[in-house]
Amino acid sequence: MSCGKPHDTDCREVLDKVYAYLDGELTEGDVADIKVHLDECSPCLKEYDLDKAIKALVHKHCGCDPVPADLRSKVLDRIAQVRSELAD
């Protein structure tokens, strides 16, 4: 995905890191880059808001259930695969 405007950090890179951003798993530099990007890119901000809402919904309804250790990586791999298919 790209909004078509030039950014210091590419839209695809931001969206690839959005869940790590939401989980507080990025370096301070990456966090700052993503914040700047989201401030200037409304399509990515909408995607971020959607991902944030989905994460909150899943946490609310599934937060107490035990999950397999590899589930996160499987979900992220599938998201990356779908994004790649959509970009082609």
Short mmCIF file of C-alpha atoms in Angstrom, two decimals:
data_model
loop_
_atom_site.label_atom_id
_atom_site.label_comp_id
_atom_site.label_asym_id
_atom_site.label_seq_id
_atom_site.Cartn_x
_atom_site.Cartn_y
_atom_site.Cartn_z
CA MET A 1 0.00 0.00 0.00
CA SER A 2 1.15 3.48 -0.73
CA CYS A 3 -0.64 6.79 -0.61
CA GLY A 4 1.43 7.98 -3.56
CA LYS A 5 3.14 10.76 -1.62
CA PRO A 6 6.84 10.72 -0.74
CA HIS A 7 7.62 10.00 2.92
CA ASP A 8 10.84 9.46 4.85
CA THR A 9 9.42 6.08 5.90
CA ASP A 10 7.61 4.08 3.21
CA CYS A 11 3.93 3.23 3.76
CA ARG A 12 4.58 -0.50 3.40
CA GLU A 13 7.32 -0.38 6.04
CA VAL A 14 4.99 1.43 8.46
CA LEU A 15 2.15 -1.04 7.92
CA ASP A 16 4.52 -4.00 8.28
CA LYS A 17 5.49 -2.68 11.72
CA VAL A 18 2.10 -1.45 12.94
CA TYR A 19 1.42 -4.39 15.29
CA ALA A 20 4.91 -4.19 16.78
CA TYR A 21 4.25 -0.45 17.20
CA LEU A 22 0.95 -1.13 18.97
CA ASP A 23 2.65 -3.68 21.21
CA GLY A 24 5.48 -1.31 22.18
CA GLU A 25 8.09 -3.60 20.63
CA LEU A 26 9.95 -1.06 18.48
CA THR A 27 13.02 1.03 19.12
CA GLU A 28 12.59 4.70 19.96
CA GLY A 29 13.80 5.61 16.48
CA ASP A 30 11.24 3.37 14.77
CA VAL A 31 8.47 4.71 17.01
CA ALA A 32 9.39 8.29 16.13
CA ASP A 33 9.49 7.46 12.39
CA ILE A 34 6.09 5.81 12.51
CA LYS A 35 4.55 8.66 14.50
CA VAL A 36 5.79 11.18 11.93
CA HIS A 37 4.48 9.04 9.09
CA LEU A 38 1.04 8.58 10.67
CA ASP A 39 0.80 12.33 11.25
CA GLU A 40 1.25 13.02 7.54
CA CYS A 41 -0.36 9.99 5.87
CA SER A 42 -4.12 9.61 6.30
CA PRO A 43 -4.41 6.20 4.53
CA CYS A 44 -1.85 4.69 6.91
CA LEU A 45 -3.50 6.40 9.88
CA LYS A 46 -6.82 4.80 8.91
CA GLU A 47 -5.14 1.39 8.65
CA TYR A 48 -3.45 1.95 12.02
CA ASP A 49 -6.80 2.90 13.60
CA LEU A 50 -8.40 -0.24 12.16
CA ASP A 51 -5.55 -2.45 13.40
CA LYS A 52 -5.74 -0.80 16.82
CA ALA A 53 -9.49 -1.44 17.01
CA ILE A 54 -9.06 -5.08 15.95
CA LYS A 55 -6.33 -5.60 18.53
CA ALA A 56 -8.53 -4.08 21.28
CA LEU A 57 -11.49 -6.22 20.24
CA VAL A 58 -9.45 -9.41 20.23
CA HIS A 59 -7.95 -8.52 23.61
CA LYS A 60 -11.38 -7.81 25.09
CA HIS A 61 -12.93 -11.07 23.93
CA CYS A 62 -9.95 -13.42 23.86
CA GLY A 63 -7.60 -11.98 26.48
CA CYS A 64 -8.15 -14.76 28.98
CA ASP A 65 -7.79 -17.77 26.68
CA PRO A 66 -4.40 -19.51 26.44
CA VAL A 67 -2.92 -19.32 22.95
CA PRO A 68 -0.25 -21.38 21.22
CA ALA A 69 3.21 -19.82 21.41
CA ASP A 70 3.58 -19.63 17.64
CA LEU A 71 0.16 -18.07 16.92
CA ARG A 72 1.45 -14.50 16.69
CA SER A 73 4.06 -15.38 14.09
CA LYS A 74 1.50 -17.38 12.07
CA VAL A 75 -0.95 -14.47 12.07
CA LEU A 76 1.74 -11.96 11.10
CA ASP A 77 2.98 -14.27 8.33
CA ARG A 78 -0.56 -14.57 6.97
CA ILE A 79 -1.08 -10.79 7.10
CA ALA A 80 2.18 -10.28 5.21
CA GLN A 81 1.13 -12.87 2.63
CA VAL A 82 -2.26 -11.20 2.06
CA ARG A 83 -0.69 -7.74 1.81
CA SER A 84 1.79 -9.08 -0.73
CA GLU A 85 -1.01 -10.62 -2.78
CA LEU A 86 -2.98 -7.37 -2.68
CA ALA A 87 0.04 -5.33 -3.76
CA ASP A 88 0.66 -7.47 -6.86
#
